[in-house]
Amino acid sequence: MTRGTRICNGAKAPTDERDGGEAKVLGLEKESLREAVKRKTKRDAENADDIFERVLADLDKFGMIIKGTDVEGFEYVAAVRADFTLPCRIKVTAREWWEANRRRVYTFLVLMAGLFYLRSRALASAAESRKVAGLVQEALDMLQEQEFGYHADPVTTTEPYIIPVHLRDLILKDEHSPQVRQRVWQKVAKIVEGNANVRTNEEEVRGEYTKVWRWVGSVGTPARSRRVSFADRSMRSLIDDDEE
């Protein structure tokens, strides 16, 4: 049972036989085995040694044991065949399977992690694209409303344009991450400025020239049901923030 027990505990046969080799790792020292046989057979020393040597010779003759000698001259004997209990056999089989398939398992886990990451990125990108589309529509609606309000009531709506950074602060007031705000706004601004109904100009505002957006398309009834100027929206946003 020594060979099976040691294999079950993780011992492996060495490739170098110069220091006892497999017999030393998976077997017993010859003299220790001799003493164990004597204790079990309870024979006198002379007969026990003779029987022991003859049994070893027969086992060696039929290829049932392997022998080895280490660098200090100690001899070792190990069985060729390992006997396992059922739990031990399961343990050894599982360990051999793991050693044979470990690289495949790691590769599979890496691939799964990569696919999960790519899927998460794709879902996040799709969600952000939907968000950008909604913000673009909101920005276009507000530009149209600003132009409509300027023509309908120039006293209340004193300018037909909107400063982009002010529009950004209004429609992205619920986004608190600077990195996300910048990334999303760059996408929104690019689409808005590419719209044929929007003109990008520079206007003098409080003594400084700044970029503005103005709606130059059809000025009918705004897309939103209620006609609220950009200034009113900004004021309401400030009031809401104060209440929070």
Coordinates of C-alpha atoms in Angstrom, one line a residue:
M1 CA 0.0 0.0 0.0
T2 CA 3.1 2.3 0.4
R3 CA 3.3 3.1 -3.3
G4 CA -0.4 3.8 -3.7
T5 CA -0.5 5.9 -0.5
R6 CA 2.4 8.1 -1.6
I7 CA 1.0 8.6 -5.1
C8 CA -2.3 9.5 -3.5
N9 CA -0.5 12.1 -1.4
G10 CA 1.0 13.7 -4.5
A11 CA 4.4 11.9 -4.8
K12 CA 5.7 11.5 -8.3
A13 CA 8.3 9.1 -9.7
P14 CA 11.6 11.0 -10.3
T15 CA 13.2 11.0 -13.7
D16 CA 16.7 10.8 -12.2
E17 CA 17.6 7.3 -10.8
R18 CA 21.0 8.2 -9.4
D19 CA 19.8 8.8 -5.8
G20 CA 17.5 5.9 -5.3
G21 CA 15.0 7.0 -7.9
E22 CA 11.5 5.7 -8.0
A23 CA 12.2 3.1 -5.3
K24 CA 13.2 5.7 -2.8
V25 CA 10.3 8.1 -3.5
L26 CA 7.5 5.5 -3.7
G27 CA 8.9 2.7 -1.6
L28 CA 10.6 1.8 1.6
E29 CA 14.2 1.6 2.8
K30 CA 15.1 -2.1 2.5
E31 CA 16.3 -2.5 6.1
S32 CA 13.2 -0.8 7.5
L33 CA 11.1 -3.2 5.4
R34 CA 13.1 -6.1 6.7
E35 CA 12.5 -5.1 10.3
A36 CA 8.7 -4.7 9.6
V37 CA 8.6 -8.2 8.2
K38 CA 10.4 -9.6 11.2
R39 CA 7.9 -8.0 13.6
K40 CA 4.9 -9.3 11.7
T41 CA 6.2 -12.9 11.1
K42 CA 7.8 -13.2 14.6
R43 CA 10.5 -15.5 13.2
D44 CA 14.0 -15.7 14.5
A45 CA 16.5 -13.4 12.9
E46 CA 18.4 -15.9 10.8
N47 CA 15.3 -17.5 9.2
A48 CA 13.6 -14.1 8.7
D49 CA 16.5 -12.7 6.9
D50 CA 16.7 -15.7 4.6
I51 CA 13.0 -15.7 3.8
F52 CA 13.1 -12.0 3.3
E53 CA 15.9 -12.1 0.7
R54 CA 14.3 -15.1 -1.1
V55 CA 11.0 -13.3 -1.3
L56 CA 12.6 -10.1 -2.6
A57 CA 14.5 -12.2 -5.2
D58 CA 11.4 -13.9 -6.4
L59 CA 9.4 -10.6 -6.6
D60 CA 12.3 -9.0 -8.5
K61 CA 12.5 -12.0 -10.8
F62 CA 8.8 -11.7 -11.8
G63 CA 9.0 -7.9 -12.2
M64 CA 6.8 -7.1 -9.2
I65 CA 9.2 -4.7 -7.5
I66 CA 11.8 -2.2 -8.4
K67 CA 15.0 -1.5 -6.5
G68 CA 17.2 1.5 -6.0
T69 CA 20.3 2.7 -4.1
D70 CA 20.9 6.3 -3.1
V71 CA 24.2 8.1 -3.0
E72 CA 24.7 7.1 0.7
G73 CA 24.4 3.4 -0.2
F74 CA 21.0 2.8 1.3
E75 CA 18.8 0.3 -0.7
Y76 CA 15.1 0.9 -1.4
V77 CA 12.3 -1.3 -2.6
A78 CA 9.0 -0.3 -4.1
A79 CA 6.1 -2.2 -5.6
V80 CA 5.6 -1.9 -9.4
R81 CA 1.8 -1.9 -9.0
A82 CA 0.0 0.7 -6.8
D83 CA -3.1 -0.4 -4.9
F84 CA -5.6 2.4 -4.2
T85 CA -8.6 2.7 -2.0
L86 CA -11.7 4.2 -3.7
P87 CA -11.3 7.7 -2.3
C88 CA -7.6 7.7 -3.1
R89 CA -8.3 6.5 -6.7
I90 CA -10.8 9.3 -7.2
K91 CA -8.2 11.8 -5.8
V92 CA -5.5 10.6 -8.1
T93 CA -7.7 10.5 -11.1
A94 CA -8.9 14.1 -10.4
R95 CA -5.3 15.3 -10.0
E96 CA -4.2 13.6 -13.2
W97 CA -7.1 15.1 -15.1
W98 CA -6.3 18.6 -13.7
E99 CA -2.6 18.3 -14.7
A100 CA -3.6 17.2 -18.2
N101 CA -6.3 19.8 -18.7
R102 CA -5.1 22.7 -16.5
R103 CA -3.9 24.8 -19.5
R104 CA -7.2 24.3 -21.3
V105 CA -9.2 25.3 -18.2
Y106 CA -7.1 28.5 -17.8
T107 CA -7.5 29.3 -21.5
F108 CA -11.3 28.8 -21.2
L109 CA -11.5 31.0 -18.2
V110 CA -9.5 33.7 -19.9
L111 CA -11.7 33.5 -23.0
M112 CA -14.8 33.7 -20.9
A113 CA -13.5 36.7 -19.0
G114 CA -12.6 38.4 -22.3
L115 CA -16.0 37.7 -23.7
F116 CA -17.7 39.0 -20.6
Y117 CA -15.6 42.1 -20.7
L118 CA -16.4 42.7 -24.4
R119 CA -20.1 42.1 -23.8
S120 CA -20.1 44.5 -20.9
R121 CA -18.3 47.1 -23.1
A122 CA -20.8 46.5 -25.9
L123 CA -23.8 46.9 -23.6
A124 CA -22.3 50.1 -22.0
S125 CA -21.6 51.5 -25.5
A126 CA -25.1 50.8 -26.7
A127 CA -26.6 52.4 -23.5
E128 CA -24.4 55.4 -24.0
S129 CA -25.4 55.7 -27.7
R130 CA -29.1 55.7 -26.7
K131 CA -28.3 58.3 -24.1
V132 CA -26.5 60.5 -26.7
A133 CA -29.4 60.1 -29.2
G134 CA -31.8 61.3 -26.5
L135 CA -29.6 64.3 -25.5
V136 CA -29.1 65.3 -29.1
Q137 CA -32.9 65.4 -29.6
E138 CA -33.3 67.3 -26.4
A139 CA -30.7 69.8 -27.5
L140 CA -32.3 70.3 -31.0
D141 CA -35.7 70.7 -29.4
M142 CA -34.3 73.4 -27.0
L143 CA -32.6 75.2 -29.9
Q144 CA -35.9 75.2 -31.9
E145 CA -37.8 76.4 -28.8
Q146 CA -35.2 79.2 -28.3
E147 CA -35.7 80.4 -31.8
F148 CA -39.4 80.2 -31.6
G149 CA -39.5 82.0 -28.3
Y150 CA -37.3 84.8 -29.7
H151 CA -39.7 85.4 -32.5
A152 CA -42.8 84.9 -30.4
D153 CA -41.7 87.0 -27.4
P154 CA -38.4 88.7 -27.8
V155 CA -38.9 90.6 -24.5
T156 CA -38.8 87.3 -22.6
T157 CA -36.4 85.4 -24.9
T158 CA -33.8 88.1 -25.7
E159 CA -31.5 85.9 -27.8
P160 CA -32.2 83.4 -30.6
Y161 CA -29.1 81.4 -29.8
I162 CA -27.8 79.2 -27.0
I163 CA -24.3 79.0 -25.7
P164 CA -23.3 75.3 -26.0
V165 CA -21.6 75.1 -22.6
H166 CA -24.7 76.4 -20.9
L167 CA -26.8 73.8 -22.8
R168 CA -24.4 71.1 -21.7
D169 CA -24.7 72.1 -18.1
L170 CA -28.4 72.0 -18.3
I171 CA -29.0 68.7 -20.1
L172 CA -26.2 66.9 -18.3
K173 CA -26.8 68.2 -14.8
D174 CA -27.6 64.7 -13.5
E175 CA -24.3 63.3 -14.8
H176 CA -21.6 63.8 -12.1
S177 CA -18.6 62.1 -13.6
P178 CA -16.4 64.6 -15.4
Q179 CA -15.0 62.0 -17.7
V180 CA -18.4 60.7 -18.7
R181 CA -19.8 64.3 -19.1
Q182 CA -16.9 65.2 -21.4
R183 CA -17.1 62.0 -23.5
V184 CA -20.9 62.2 -23.9
W185 CA -21.0 65.9 -24.6
Q186 CA -18.3 65.6 -27.3
K187 CA -20.5 63.1 -29.1
V188 CA -23.7 65.2 -28.6
A189 CA -21.9 68.4 -29.8
K190 CA -20.5 66.7 -32.9
I191 CA -24.0 65.5 -34.0
V192 CA -25.7 68.8 -33.2
E193 CA -23.1 70.9 -35.1
G194 CA -23.5 68.5 -38.0
N195 CA -27.2 69.0 -38.2
A196 CA -28.3 71.2 -41.2
N197 CA -30.8 73.1 -39.1
V198 CA -28.1 74.3 -36.7
R199 CA -25.7 77.1 -37.3
T200 CA -22.5 77.6 -35.3
N201 CA -21.5 81.2 -34.9
E202 CA -19.5 83.4 -32.6
E203 CA -21.5 86.1 -30.8
E204 CA -20.4 88.8 -28.4
V205 CA -21.8 87.9 -25.0
R206 CA -21.0 90.2 -22.0
G207 CA -18.1 91.8 -23.9
E208 CA -16.5 88.5 -25.0
Y209 CA -16.9 86.5 -28.2
T210 CA -18.1 83.0 -27.6
K211 CA -19.4 80.1 -29.7
V212 CA -23.2 79.8 -29.9
W213 CA -25.7 77.5 -31.6
R214 CA -28.7 78.8 -33.4
W215 CA -31.6 77.0 -35.0
V216 CA -32.0 78.0 -38.6
G217 CA -34.5 75.4 -39.7
S218 CA -38.3 75.8 -39.9
V219 CA -39.6 77.7 -36.9
G220 CA -43.1 76.2 -36.4
T221 CA -44.6 75.0 -33.2
P222 CA -41.8 73.5 -31.2
A223 CA -41.6 69.7 -30.9
R224 CA -42.4 69.9 -27.2
S225 CA -45.9 70.6 -26.2
R226 CA -45.1 73.4 -23.8
R227 CA -43.2 76.5 -25.1
V228 CA -40.5 77.1 -22.5
S229 CA -37.5 79.2 -23.2
F230 CA -33.9 78.1 -22.5
A231 CA -33.7 80.8 -19.8
D232 CA -36.8 79.5 -18.1
R233 CA -35.4 75.9 -18.2
S234 CA -32.1 77.1 -16.8
M235 CA -33.9 79.0 -14.0
R236 CA -36.0 75.9 -13.2
S237 CA -32.9 73.8 -13.1
L238 CA -31.3 76.1 -10.6
I239 CA -34.4 76.1 -8.4
D240 CA -34.5 72.3 -8.5
D241 CA -30.8 72.2 -7.5
D242 CA -31.4 74.5 -4.6
E243 CA -34.3 72.5 -3.4
E244 CA -32.2 69.3 -3.5

